[in-house]
Every structure is written in C-alpha cells, then in structure tokens.
C-alpha cells in the first residue's frame, strides 16, 4: 500500500508600508491596508476560491475517498474575514466534507519558536482558538512557520500535546533513510512526517517545465514519478504553498485541472490512496527516532534559517522585535504582526534563483528599503 498526503499552506501577512524616519512620532499607520486588501482579493480570486472548487470536485468525483490538509495562518483568516469573506466560506465548505484536516501553527506565522518559547505558546493557542472558531475542529498535527523544525522545536510541540509535526525531508538529516515513511522525535512519541522535496517541488516549482503538452506537467507524467519514487510502498508528503495553484502558476496553464484530477487518479490506482496527516500517523508505524540537531526549513536551496537570518539586517531586526514585550494590549497586536516571517524574508540579500524568489514576494524595491521601513516602524512602536 502506498499513500499520498496533500498538505497546503495558506498565509498572508500584514505588509508594512514605506515608513520613513520622519513618520516616527507622527503616524501610527504602520501597515499598507490598500496593498493587503488588493493582494488578498487577488489571490482569493485567482487561487483560494477556484482551487477550493477544484478540491471540492475532486472529493465529489472520488465519492469522498480523497483527503487534504491545510494550515491557514491566523492573519490569513483575519484578512479573509475583512477583505474576502467568500474565500473563507469556501474553506468552511471544504471543512464540512469531512475530507479535510486543519493543522496547527503560530497565529502570526512568526519565528517565535526560535526566539521566545512563551510567545510561541501564546500564538499557538491563539491559532488553535481561531481554527476552532471557524471550522469547529481542534488541530492534532502541527506545522511550524516555514516548516521550521529541530529537536528543540519538536520538544516544544510535543509539550503542547500535538501528535505529529510536518518537517522538510532534508537529505543531510535523513542520510540513508527514506523520506517516504514516518519517524519519531528522539525521546518522544511525537511523529515526524517528512516532506518529499523533489516530488513536491515538481509541482510547486517545475510545473511549467513538465513533459506534457504545452510544456507543463501532466497527471500521467507525475503518476509515473510517484510510482518510481515509492516502489516499496510508504507515503509521499506533497507539501506546498497553496498559491502554487492559480497565483504562481496561472489557471490558463491547466494547474487547476491538474489539482482536481491528480488526487482522483491516485486514489484510483490499485494499492494507492490519499490520507490526511492524522490518518498517516494511524496507518504507519514509526521507522525509528530521527534527530534534527539544527533548524531546517523548506525555503531556498539551503533549507535552513538563512532565508530569514542570513544577514546582519535580518539578525538585528529579529533581535529587536523579541527584545521587549509591549505592556499595552492595543500595541501588542501590532507587535505580533511585525513578527511574521515575511518581513525578514523581504530583507534577504541573496542572489541567483533564491534571490529572485525573495524579490518576487517583496513589496519593497530592495532588501534595504524593507529593513529601513521595518526598523522605523519598530522604533516608533517601542517608543509608544
């Protein structure tokens, strides 16, 4: 028996506006509301709503045999409530099918696990509450921001009572071990579900360079890659950003038809099925303890922390945001919005393909512009 686990990340940050030295003390409008609204509404129209319809059709075609998992940040839910309520309703409709599992993460998609255990626990509790409120479920499996994971982070997650965690299937960690099975954190019952990096990236990054008609990946071609990659059974963790569908790859390329058809095609194969992360844990025994001594992630070629902590600007910003805890509740929400991993991602000075991806997502003209605005906002917030 072979299994595929589809997991999708849904997140939108509160992007800060260009905030100069002269704005300090004169304006508390830190965030670019117009841009945040425009981005949420655009992605809801291009990705969330049509992709959710594709998954709904897949569920109907398979008579409920397919499974999917989502991690939706609290800031994404809050912005959907305000700017795109129809998108949020489409996630509720998926939830009601019983074929979708919602995972836990930090509410503000933050790097708190690296800097503040107390803040990490608070944000996880906040996220748990909003998922319960919107979808009526209590998450059992954890997915940390940017798939950040280490033995230390695993211990924190285990203490919070979660049964499993998603992690990047990093070759330096796995060594001779397979990415197509589950493991447990050392000294813990917490199960680790590794991402199948090559197969996930075939869809997320290489869909347009596939071997099908028009130069895009076809369902049949991907099925063959699955069969070759998982010859002896096991599970394939297809973990990716949900914006892959409709935003990064436009619907005109056939990405929505691919998303709708692939789960059904897999479930129709003899000896194959799709399962949620919790079902994976119940189905597969642990192959043994697997240690992640250093923090890994799913970002950039290095799959480490360098996307957010790779230069002095990023390190300075991270140090300062976690160096204080606001006493005023009215300021605390703004402080937490500034913890989103995206702000530090925009400050990256990497070049080559990694640098191109960072620039694609950033609303700023340069990493230095991103840092200057962030530093000025943070300085004004500290003063308040």
mmCIF file of C-alpha atoms in Angstrom:
data_model
loop_
_atom_site.group_PDB
_atom_site.id
_atom_site.type_symbol
_atom_site.label_atom_id
_atom_site.label_comp_id
_atom_site.label_asym_id
_atom_site.label_seq_id
_atom_site.Cartn_x
_atom_site.Cartn_y
_atom_site.Cartn_z
ATOM 1 C CA UNK A 1 0.000 0.000 0.000
ATOM 2 C CA UNK A 2 1.279 3.463 -0.916
ATOM 3 C CA UNK A 3 -0.175 6.747 0.300
ATOM 4 C CA UNK A 4 -0.045 10.382 -0.732
ATOM 5 C CA UNK A 5 -0.548 13.172 1.781
ATOM 6 C CA UNK A 6 -1.561 16.531 0.258
ATOM 7 C CA UNK A 7 -0.754 19.480 2.513
ATOM 8 C CA UNK A 8 -1.231 23.152 1.584
ATOM 9 C CA UNK A 9 -0.017 26.272 3.374
ATOM 10 C CA UNK A 10 -2.314 29.340 3.308
ATOM 11 C CA UNK A 11 -0.821 32.559 4.645
ATOM 12 C CA UNK A 12 -0.954 36.298 4.091
ATOM 13 C CA UNK A 13 0.998 38.780 6.248
ATOM 14 C CA UNK A 14 0.111 42.339 7.143
ATOM 15 C CA UNK A 15 2.618 44.092 4.877
ATOM 16 C CA UNK A 16 4.073 47.270 6.308
ATOM 17 C CA UNK A 17 4.063 50.477 4.285
ATOM 18 C CA UNK A 18 7.055 52.595 3.368
ATOM 19 C CA UNK A 19 7.606 54.213 6.746
ATOM 20 C CA UNK A 20 10.359 56.818 6.969
ATOM 21 C CA UNK A 21 12.341 58.342 9.806
ATOM 22 C CA UNK A 22 10.047 61.381 9.613
ATOM 23 C CA UNK A 23 6.947 59.228 10.166
ATOM 24 C CA UNK A 24 8.222 58.242 13.605
ATOM 25 C CA UNK A 25 6.210 60.019 16.268
ATOM 26 C CA UNK A 26 3.862 61.413 13.624
ATOM 27 C CA UNK A 27 1.965 58.364 12.356
ATOM 28 C CA UNK A 28 0.895 55.011 13.761
ATOM 29 C CA UNK A 29 -0.318 53.758 10.390
ATOM 30 C CA UNK A 30 2.285 51.034 10.028
ATOM 31 C CA UNK A 31 0.578 48.668 7.627
ATOM 32 C CA UNK A 32 -0.312 49.059 3.966
ATOM 33 C CA UNK A 33 -4.039 48.406 4.175
ATOM 34 C CA UNK A 34 -4.667 49.089 0.482
ATOM 35 C CA UNK A 35 -1.977 46.617 -0.597
ATOM 36 C CA UNK A 36 -3.087 43.974 1.898
ATOM 37 C CA UNK A 37 -6.653 44.224 0.627
ATOM 38 C CA UNK A 38 -5.553 44.134 -3.031
ATOM 39 C CA UNK A 39 -3.326 41.085 -2.549
ATOM 40 C CA UNK A 40 -5.902 39.141 -0.533
ATOM 41 C CA UNK A 41 -8.702 39.826 -3.001
ATOM 42 C CA UNK A 42 -6.493 38.987 -5.985
ATOM 43 C CA UNK A 43 -5.267 35.712 -4.529
ATOM 44 C CA UNK A 44 -8.743 34.789 -3.315
ATOM 45 C CA UNK A 45 -9.994 35.232 -6.880
ATOM 46 C CA UNK A 46 -7.067 33.509 -8.592
ATOM 47 C CA UNK A 47 -6.242 30.793 -6.055
ATOM 48 C CA UNK A 48 -8.319 30.209 -2.938
ATOM 49 C CA UNK A 49 -11.800 30.154 -4.443
ATOM 50 C CA UNK A 50 -11.070 28.281 -7.718
ATOM 51 C CA UNK A 51 -8.622 25.876 -6.042
ATOM 52 C CA UNK A 52 -11.144 25.075 -3.306
ATOM 53 C CA UNK A 53 -13.748 24.418 -6.011
ATOM 54 C CA UNK A 54 -11.278 22.068 -7.708
ATOM 55 C CA UNK A 55 -10.747 20.162 -4.448
ATOM 56 C CA UNK A 56 -14.497 20.013 -3.887
ATOM 57 C CA UNK A 57 -14.986 18.494 -7.344
ATOM 58 C CA UNK A 58 -12.200 16.012 -6.604
ATOM 59 C CA UNK A 59 -13.942 14.979 -3.388
ATOM 60 C CA UNK A 60 -17.232 14.534 -5.237
ATOM 61 C CA UNK A 61 -15.664 12.602 -8.126
ATOM 62 C CA UNK A 62 -13.906 10.225 -5.731
ATOM 63 C CA UNK A 63 -17.040 9.852 -3.577
ATOM 64 C CA UNK A 64 -15.153 11.155 -0.567
ATOM 65 C CA UNK A 65 -12.092 8.926 -0.856
ATOM 66 C CA UNK A 66 -9.525 11.713 -1.208
ATOM 67 C CA UNK A 67 -8.015 13.660 1.680
ATOM 68 C CA UNK A 68 -6.314 17.039 2.044
ATOM 69 C CA UNK A 69 -4.711 19.079 4.829
ATOM 70 C CA UNK A 70 -4.408 22.834 5.317
ATOM 71 C CA UNK A 71 -2.531 25.100 7.653
ATOM 72 C CA UNK A 72 -4.110 28.557 7.484
ATOM 73 C CA UNK A 73 -2.400 31.302 9.469
ATOM 74 C CA UNK A 74 -4.472 33.451 11.768
ATOM 75 C CA UNK A 75 -3.522 36.570 9.806
ATOM 76 C CA UNK A 76 -4.789 34.964 6.595
ATOM 77 C CA UNK A 77 -8.113 34.136 8.255
ATOM 78 C CA UNK A 78 -8.405 37.653 9.670
ATOM 79 C CA UNK A 79 -7.783 39.196 6.259
ATOM 80 C CA UNK A 80 -10.235 36.845 4.571
ATOM 81 C CA UNK A 81 -12.843 37.881 7.122
ATOM 82 C CA UNK A 82 -12.274 41.530 6.252
ATOM 83 C CA UNK A 83 -11.416 41.504 2.550
ATOM 84 C CA UNK A 84 -12.579 38.197 1.038
ATOM 85 C CA UNK A 85 -15.328 36.525 3.107
ATOM 86 C CA UNK A 86 -16.357 34.345 0.157
ATOM 87 C CA UNK A 87 -12.906 32.739 0.208
ATOM 88 C CA UNK A 88 -13.218 31.921 3.898
ATOM 89 C CA UNK A 89 -16.659 30.433 3.281
ATOM 90 C CA UNK A 90 -15.174 28.176 0.608
ATOM 91 C CA UNK A 91 -12.757 26.780 3.219
ATOM 92 C CA UNK A 92 -15.684 26.218 5.573
ATOM 93 C CA UNK A 93 -17.454 24.280 2.821
ATOM 94 C CA UNK A 94 -14.399 22.059 2.401
ATOM 95 C CA UNK A 95 -14.305 21.516 6.148
ATOM 96 C CA UNK A 96 -17.885 20.261 6.132
ATOM 97 C CA UNK A 97 -16.998 17.426 3.711
ATOM 98 C CA UNK A 98 -15.044 15.602 6.423
ATOM 99 C CA UNK A 99 -12.218 15.108 3.896
ATOM 100 C CA UNK A 100 -10.022 17.970 5.090
ATOM 101 C CA UNK A 101 -7.767 18.226 8.145
ATOM 102 C CA UNK A 102 -6.719 21.603 9.542
ATOM 103 C CA UNK A 103 -3.284 21.789 11.144
ATOM 104 C CA UNK A 104 -1.943 23.989 13.920
ATOM 105 C CA UNK A 105 0.715 26.693 13.611
ATOM 106 C CA UNK A 106 1.506 30.111 15.060
ATOM 107 C CA UNK A 107 -1.293 32.639 14.591
ATOM 108 C CA UNK A 108 1.011 35.299 13.135
ATOM 109 C CA UNK A 109 3.195 32.933 11.092
ATOM 110 C CA UNK A 110 6.074 34.007 13.292
ATOM 111 C CA UNK A 111 9.600 32.867 14.095
ATOM 112 C CA UNK A 112 8.752 32.765 17.814
ATOM 113 C CA UNK A 113 9.904 29.146 18.120
ATOM 114 C CA UNK A 114 13.442 30.428 17.543
ATOM 115 C CA UNK A 115 13.329 33.346 19.957
ATOM 116 C CA UNK A 116 10.623 33.104 22.624
ATOM 117 C CA UNK A 117 9.079 29.892 23.915
ATOM 118 C CA UNK A 118 6.463 31.877 25.844
ATOM 119 C CA UNK A 119 5.377 33.862 22.771
ATOM 120 C CA UNK A 120 5.374 30.674 20.701
ATOM 121 C CA UNK A 121 2.935 29.030 23.110
ATOM 122 C CA UNK A 122 0.689 32.116 23.149
ATOM 123 C CA UNK A 123 0.492 32.291 19.365
ATOM 124 C CA UNK A 124 -0.164 28.568 19.025
ATOM 125 C CA UNK A 125 -3.053 28.912 21.494
ATOM 126 C CA UNK A 126 -4.385 31.905 19.539
ATOM 127 C CA UNK A 127 -4.255 29.925 16.316
ATOM 128 C CA UNK A 128 -5.912 26.894 17.895
ATOM 129 C CA UNK A 129 -8.761 29.139 19.046
ATOM 130 C CA UNK A 130 -9.417 30.704 15.642
ATOM 131 C CA UNK A 131 -9.361 27.322 13.871
ATOM 132 C CA UNK A 132 -11.826 26.019 16.435
ATOM 133 C CA UNK A 133 -14.000 29.097 15.931
ATOM 134 C CA UNK A 134 -14.019 28.955 12.123
ATOM 135 C CA UNK A 135 -14.046 25.225 11.420
ATOM 136 C CA UNK A 136 -15.218 23.581 14.631
ATOM 137 C CA UNK A 137 -12.159 21.352 14.977
ATOM 138 C CA UNK A 138 -9.156 21.153 17.283
ATOM 139 C CA UNK A 139 -5.905 20.543 15.357
ATOM 140 C CA UNK A 140 -3.916 17.464 16.316
ATOM 141 C CA UNK A 141 -0.960 17.839 13.939
ATOM 142 C CA UNK A 142 1.455 20.779 13.903
ATOM 143 C CA UNK A 143 3.078 22.611 11.013
ATOM 144 C CA UNK A 144 5.508 25.295 12.133
ATOM 145 C CA UNK A 145 6.107 28.506 10.212
ATOM 146 C CA UNK A 146 8.066 27.821 7.006
ATOM 147 C CA UNK A 147 8.351 24.187 8.094
ATOM 148 C CA UNK A 148 10.968 25.269 10.667
ATOM 149 C CA UNK A 149 11.895 22.239 12.743
ATOM 150 C CA UNK A 150 14.603 20.957 15.075
ATOM 151 C CA UNK A 151 14.806 18.626 18.058
ATOM 152 C CA UNK A 152 14.267 21.623 20.347
ATOM 153 C CA UNK A 153 11.195 22.807 18.436
ATOM 154 C CA UNK A 154 9.905 19.233 18.412
ATOM 155 C CA UNK A 155 10.126 19.145 22.194
ATOM 156 C CA UNK A 156 8.044 22.342 22.432
ATOM 157 C CA UNK A 157 5.420 20.934 20.075
ATOM 158 C CA UNK A 158 5.270 17.661 21.993
ATOM 159 C CA UNK A 159 4.772 19.532 25.281
ATOM 160 C CA UNK A 160 1.730 21.241 23.736
ATOM 161 C CA UNK A 161 0.134 17.843 23.136
ATOM 162 C CA UNK A 162 0.298 17.531 19.351
ATOM 163 C CA UNK A 163 0.672 14.034 17.950
ATOM 164 C CA UNK A 164 2.741 14.809 14.872
ATOM 165 C CA UNK A 165 4.650 17.532 13.031
ATOM 166 C CA UNK A 166 5.494 18.157 9.392
ATOM 167 C CA UNK A 167 9.150 18.705 8.514
ATOM 168 C CA UNK A 168 11.338 19.108 5.459
ATOM 169 C CA UNK A 169 12.853 15.862 4.220
ATOM 170 C CA UNK A 170 16.401 17.255 4.298
ATOM 171 C CA UNK A 171 18.962 14.860 2.832
ATOM 172 C CA UNK A 172 21.614 15.853 5.383
ATOM 173 C CA UNK A 173 19.228 14.797 8.155
ATOM 174 C CA UNK A 174 17.785 11.705 6.519
ATOM 175 C CA UNK A 175 21.103 10.345 5.306
ATOM 176 C CA UNK A 176 20.418 6.790 4.126
ATOM 177 C CA UNK A 177 16.857 6.878 5.481
ATOM 178 C CA UNK A 178 13.776 7.223 3.301
ATOM 179 C CA UNK A 179 11.624 10.360 3.162
ATOM 180 C CA UNK A 180 8.643 8.084 2.475
ATOM 181 C CA UNK A 181 7.976 6.878 5.990
ATOM 182 C CA UNK A 182 7.333 8.380 9.414
ATOM 183 C CA UNK A 183 9.728 8.779 12.320
ATOM 184 C CA UNK A 184 9.514 9.909 15.913
ATOM 185 C CA UNK A 185 11.363 12.697 17.658
ATOM 186 C CA UNK A 186 14.164 11.377 19.909
ATOM 187 C CA UNK A 187 12.829 10.510 23.351
ATOM 188 C CA UNK A 188 9.282 11.410 22.348
ATOM 189 C CA UNK A 189 6.160 9.926 20.822
ATOM 190 C CA UNK A 190 5.849 12.971 18.530
ATOM 191 C CA UNK A 191 5.726 11.675 14.976
ATOM 192 C CA UNK A 192 7.636 13.374 12.159
ATOM 193 C CA UNK A 193 6.164 13.414 8.648
ATOM 194 C CA UNK A 194 8.908 14.398 6.172
ATOM 195 C CA UNK A 195 8.164 16.343 3.021
ATOM 196 C CA UNK A 196 9.020 14.563 -0.241
ATOM 197 C CA UNK A 197 11.019 17.504 -1.533
ATOM 198 C CA UNK A 198 11.661 16.512 -5.143
ATOM 199 C CA UNK A 199 8.108 15.404 -5.872
ATOM 200 C CA UNK A 200 6.581 18.409 -4.103
ATOM 201 C CA UNK A 201 8.851 20.795 -5.997
ATOM 202 C CA UNK A 202 7.997 19.087 -9.292
ATOM 203 C CA UNK A 203 4.559 20.646 -8.861
ATOM 204 C CA UNK A 204 5.394 23.840 -6.961
ATOM 205 C CA UNK A 205 8.413 24.957 -8.982
ATOM 206 C CA UNK A 206 8.677 22.767 -12.071
ATOM 207 C CA UNK A 207 5.067 22.510 -13.251
ATOM 208 C CA UNK A 208 5.824 24.661 -16.304
ATOM 209 C CA UNK A 209 8.838 22.583 -17.289
ATOM 210 C CA UNK A 210 6.975 19.264 -17.259
ATOM 211 C CA UNK A 211 6.911 16.823 -20.136
ATOM 212 C CA UNK A 212 3.276 17.198 -21.127
ATOM 213 C CA UNK A 213 1.517 19.103 -23.837
ATOM 214 C CA UNK A 214 2.432 22.786 -23.833
ATOM 215 C CA UNK A 215 5.457 22.168 -21.616
ATOM 216 C CA UNK A 216 3.516 21.627 -18.396
ATOM 217 C CA UNK A 217 3.415 18.655 -16.071
ATOM 218 C CA UNK A 218 0.611 16.174 -16.733
ATOM 219 C CA UNK A 219 -1.149 13.947 -14.237
ATOM 220 C CA UNK A 220 0.059 10.809 -16.018
ATOM 221 C CA UNK A 221 3.662 12.000 -16.013
ATOM 222 C CA UNK A 222 3.508 12.814 -12.315
ATOM 223 C CA UNK A 223 1.897 9.462 -11.506
ATOM 224 C CA UNK A 224 4.853 7.732 -13.150
ATOM 225 C CA UNK A 225 7.241 9.753 -10.994
ATOM 226 C CA UNK A 226 5.277 8.677 -7.920
ATOM 227 C CA UNK A 227 5.483 5.023 -8.890
ATOM 228 C CA UNK A 228 9.229 5.202 -9.437
ATOM 229 C CA UNK A 229 9.850 7.173 -6.259
ATOM 230 C CA UNK A 230 7.803 4.920 -3.959
ATOM 231 C CA UNK A 231 8.423 1.455 -5.321
ATOM 232 C CA UNK A 232 8.153 -0.328 -1.983
ATOM 233 C CA UNK A 233 5.166 1.465 -0.538
ATOM 234 C CA UNK A 234 5.206 4.126 2.116
ATOM 235 C CA UNK A 235 3.828 7.633 1.980
ATOM 236 C CA UNK A 236 4.612 10.676 -0.139
ATOM 237 C CA UNK A 237 4.344 14.040 1.592
ATOM 238 C CA UNK A 238 3.324 16.544 -1.074
ATOM 239 C CA UNK A 239 3.650 19.741 0.944
ATOM 240 C CA UNK A 240 3.404 23.102 -0.835
ATOM 241 C CA UNK A 241 2.204 26.677 -0.796
ATOM 242 C CA UNK A 242 -1.452 26.828 -1.839
ATOM 243 C CA UNK A 243 -0.677 29.816 -4.069
ATOM 244 C CA UNK A 244 1.047 27.326 -6.358
ATOM 245 C CA UNK A 245 -2.419 26.886 -7.817
ATOM 246 C CA UNK A 246 -3.604 29.946 -9.714
ATOM 247 C CA UNK A 247 -1.096 32.527 -8.474
ATOM 248 C CA UNK A 248 2.392 31.111 -9.074
ATOM 249 C CA UNK A 249 1.079 29.019 -11.984
ATOM 250 C CA UNK A 250 -1.910 30.567 -13.725
ATOM 251 C CA UNK A 251 -5.132 28.666 -14.329
ATOM 252 C CA UNK A 252 -4.566 29.068 -18.078
ATOM 253 C CA UNK A 253 -1.672 26.595 -17.807
ATOM 254 C CA UNK A 254 -4.032 23.867 -16.600
ATOM 255 C CA UNK A 255 -2.929 23.896 -12.963
ATOM 256 C CA UNK A 256 -6.499 23.767 -11.606
ATOM 257 C CA UNK A 257 -7.401 20.793 -13.779
ATOM 258 C CA UNK A 258 -4.192 19.136 -12.562
ATOM 259 C CA UNK A 259 -5.144 19.821 -8.923
ATOM 260 C CA UNK A 260 -8.628 18.394 -9.429
ATOM 261 C CA UNK A 261 -7.564 15.278 -11.317
ATOM 262 C CA UNK A 262 -4.394 14.200 -9.505
ATOM 263 C CA UNK A 263 -5.970 13.083 -6.177
ATOM 264 C CA UNK A 264 -8.667 11.103 -8.032
ATOM 265 C CA UNK A 265 -6.067 9.479 -10.285
ATOM 266 C CA UNK A 266 -4.001 8.458 -7.262
ATOM 267 C CA UNK A 267 -6.978 7.010 -5.375
ATOM 268 C CA UNK A 268 -7.935 5.014 -8.497
ATOM 269 C CA UNK A 269 -4.540 3.267 -8.637
ATOM 270 C CA UNK A 270 -4.515 -0.284 -7.206
ATOM 271 C CA UNK A 271 -2.885 -0.189 -3.790
ATOM 272 C CA UNK A 272 -2.768 3.622 -3.583
ATOM 273 C CA UNK A 273 -4.755 6.113 -1.508
ATOM 274 C CA UNK A 274 -4.659 9.656 -0.162
ATOM 275 C CA UNK A 275 -4.732 10.237 3.603
ATOM 276 C CA UNK A 276 -4.603 13.201 5.968
ATOM 277 C CA UNK A 277 -1.588 13.631 8.299
ATOM 278 C CA UNK A 278 -3.513 12.200 11.271
ATOM 279 C CA UNK A 279 -4.519 9.192 9.180
ATOM 280 C CA UNK A 280 -0.886 8.740 8.101
ATOM 281 C CA UNK A 281 0.151 8.583 11.760
ATOM 282 C CA UNK A 282 -2.522 5.981 12.469
ATOM 283 C CA UNK A 283 -1.618 3.901 9.396
ATOM 284 C CA UNK A 284 2.187 3.879 9.503
ATOM 285 C CA UNK A 285 4.398 2.796 12.368
ATOM 286 C CA UNK A 286 7.456 4.879 13.154
ATOM 287 C CA UNK A 287 10.640 3.759 11.419
ATOM 288 C CA UNK A 288 12.578 4.899 14.486
ATOM 289 C CA UNK A 289 13.909 8.083 16.046
ATOM 290 C CA UNK A 290 15.127 10.822 13.724
ATOM 291 C CA UNK A 291 17.182 13.698 15.100
ATOM 292 C CA UNK A 292 17.146 17.214 13.649
ATOM 293 C CA UNK A 293 20.037 18.764 15.611
ATOM 294 C CA UNK A 294 19.904 22.011 13.621
ATOM 295 C CA UNK A 295 16.891 24.026 12.465
ATOM 296 C CA UNK A 296 15.716 23.136 8.962
ATOM 297 C CA UNK A 297 13.096 24.764 6.746
ATOM 298 C CA UNK A 298 11.507 24.384 3.323
ATOM 299 C CA UNK A 299 12.929 27.655 1.961
ATOM 300 C CA UNK A 300 15.700 28.267 -0.556
ATOM 301 C CA UNK A 301 18.287 25.771 -1.694
ATOM 302 C CA UNK A 302 19.936 25.598 1.730
ATOM 303 C CA UNK A 303 16.725 24.543 3.549
ATOM 304 C CA UNK A 304 17.966 26.275 6.681
ATOM 305 C CA UNK A 305 17.423 29.592 8.511
ATOM 306 C CA UNK A 306 19.351 31.759 6.057
ATOM 307 C CA UNK A 307 16.179 32.991 4.306
ATOM 308 C CA UNK A 308 15.314 34.964 7.497
ATOM 309 C CA UNK A 309 18.572 35.212 9.453
ATOM 310 C CA UNK A 310 21.231 35.255 6.746
ATOM 311 C CA UNK A 311 22.459 38.848 7.047
ATOM 312 C CA UNK A 312 23.055 41.490 9.712
ATOM 313 C CA UNK A 313 19.858 43.415 8.897
ATOM 314 C CA UNK A 314 17.698 40.355 9.463
ATOM 315 C CA UNK A 315 19.557 39.394 12.619
ATOM 316 C CA UNK A 316 19.246 42.916 14.031
ATOM 317 C CA UNK A 317 15.517 43.108 13.267
ATOM 318 C CA UNK A 318 14.885 39.702 14.840
ATOM 319 C CA UNK A 319 16.851 40.577 17.946
ATOM 320 C CA UNK A 320 14.976 43.842 18.455
ATOM 321 C CA UNK A 321 11.431 42.573 17.882
ATOM 322 C CA UNK A 322 11.848 39.884 20.530
ATOM 323 C CA UNK A 323 13.850 42.077 22.934
ATOM 324 C CA UNK A 324 10.709 43.512 24.508
ATOM 325 C CA UNK A 325 7.087 42.630 25.214
ATOM 326 C CA UNK A 326 4.595 45.504 24.937
ATOM 327 C CA UNK A 327 2.607 46.169 28.089
ATOM 328 C CA UNK A 328 -0.257 47.799 26.193
ATOM 329 C CA UNK A 329 -2.755 45.382 24.681
ATOM 330 C CA UNK A 330 -3.500 47.885 21.891
ATOM 331 C CA UNK A 331 0.141 47.788 20.800
ATOM 332 C CA UNK A 332 0.604 44.060 21.262
ATOM 333 C CA UNK A 333 -1.335 43.094 18.126
ATOM 334 C CA UNK A 334 0.868 45.375 16.019
ATOM 335 C CA UNK A 335 3.952 43.892 17.685
ATOM 336 C CA UNK A 336 2.780 40.404 16.762
ATOM 337 C CA UNK A 337 2.061 41.404 13.160
ATOM 338 C CA UNK A 338 5.686 42.534 12.958
ATOM 339 C CA UNK A 339 6.810 39.029 13.925
ATOM 340 C CA UNK A 340 5.610 37.474 10.645
ATOM 341 C CA UNK A 341 8.427 35.654 8.887
ATOM 342 C CA UNK A 342 7.675 37.553 5.669
ATOM 343 C CA UNK A 343 9.164 40.825 6.949
ATOM 344 C CA UNK A 344 12.565 39.189 7.473
ATOM 345 C CA UNK A 345 12.284 37.294 4.190
ATOM 346 C CA UNK A 346 11.986 40.629 2.351
ATOM 347 C CA UNK A 347 15.335 41.725 3.864
ATOM 348 C CA UNK A 348 17.279 38.855 2.298
ATOM 349 C CA UNK A 349 20.231 39.868 0.135
ATOM 350 C CA UNK A 350 20.665 36.503 -1.545
ATOM 351 C CA UNK A 351 21.369 36.411 -5.267
ATOM 352 C CA UNK A 352 20.650 33.871 -8.010
ATOM 353 C CA UNK A 353 17.434 31.804 -8.043
ATOM 354 C CA UNK A 354 16.923 32.214 -4.277
ATOM 355 C CA UNK A 355 17.234 35.976 -4.573
ATOM 356 C CA UNK A 356 14.757 36.024 -7.453
ATOM 357 C CA UNK A 357 12.139 34.289 -5.301
ATOM 358 C CA UNK A 358 12.670 36.707 -2.406
ATOM 359 C CA UNK A 359 12.281 39.685 -4.776
ATOM 360 C CA UNK A 360 9.136 38.177 -6.307
ATOM 361 C CA UNK A 361 7.334 38.219 -2.965
ATOM 362 C CA UNK A 362 8.646 41.503 -1.584
ATOM 363 C CA UNK A 363 6.564 44.710 -1.844
ATOM 364 C CA UNK A 364 9.766 46.749 -1.466
ATOM 365 C CA UNK A 365 12.233 47.830 -4.138
ATOM 366 C CA UNK A 366 15.193 46.386 -2.250
ATOM 367 C CA UNK A 367 16.046 44.456 0.938
ATOM 368 C CA UNK A 368 17.443 47.699 2.360
ATOM 369 C CA UNK A 369 14.134 49.509 1.830
ATOM 370 C CA UNK A 370 12.400 46.638 3.607
ATOM 371 C CA UNK A 371 14.783 46.903 6.549
ATOM 372 C CA UNK A 372 14.574 50.708 6.835
ATOM 373 C CA UNK A 373 10.774 50.727 6.939
ATOM 374 C CA UNK A 374 10.722 47.844 9.415
ATOM 375 C CA UNK A 375 13.312 49.496 11.689
ATOM 376 C CA UNK A 376 11.435 52.789 11.698
ATOM 377 C CA UNK A 377 8.103 51.107 12.469
ATOM 378 C CA UNK A 378 9.666 49.067 15.265
ATOM 379 C CA UNK A 379 11.348 52.155 16.734
ATOM 380 C CA UNK A 380 8.039 54.017 16.812
ATOM 381 C CA UNK A 381 6.307 51.014 18.368
ATOM 382 C CA UNK A 382 8.950 50.719 21.094
ATOM 383 C CA UNK A 383 8.534 54.405 21.904
ATOM 384 C CA UNK A 384 4.786 54.032 22.209
#
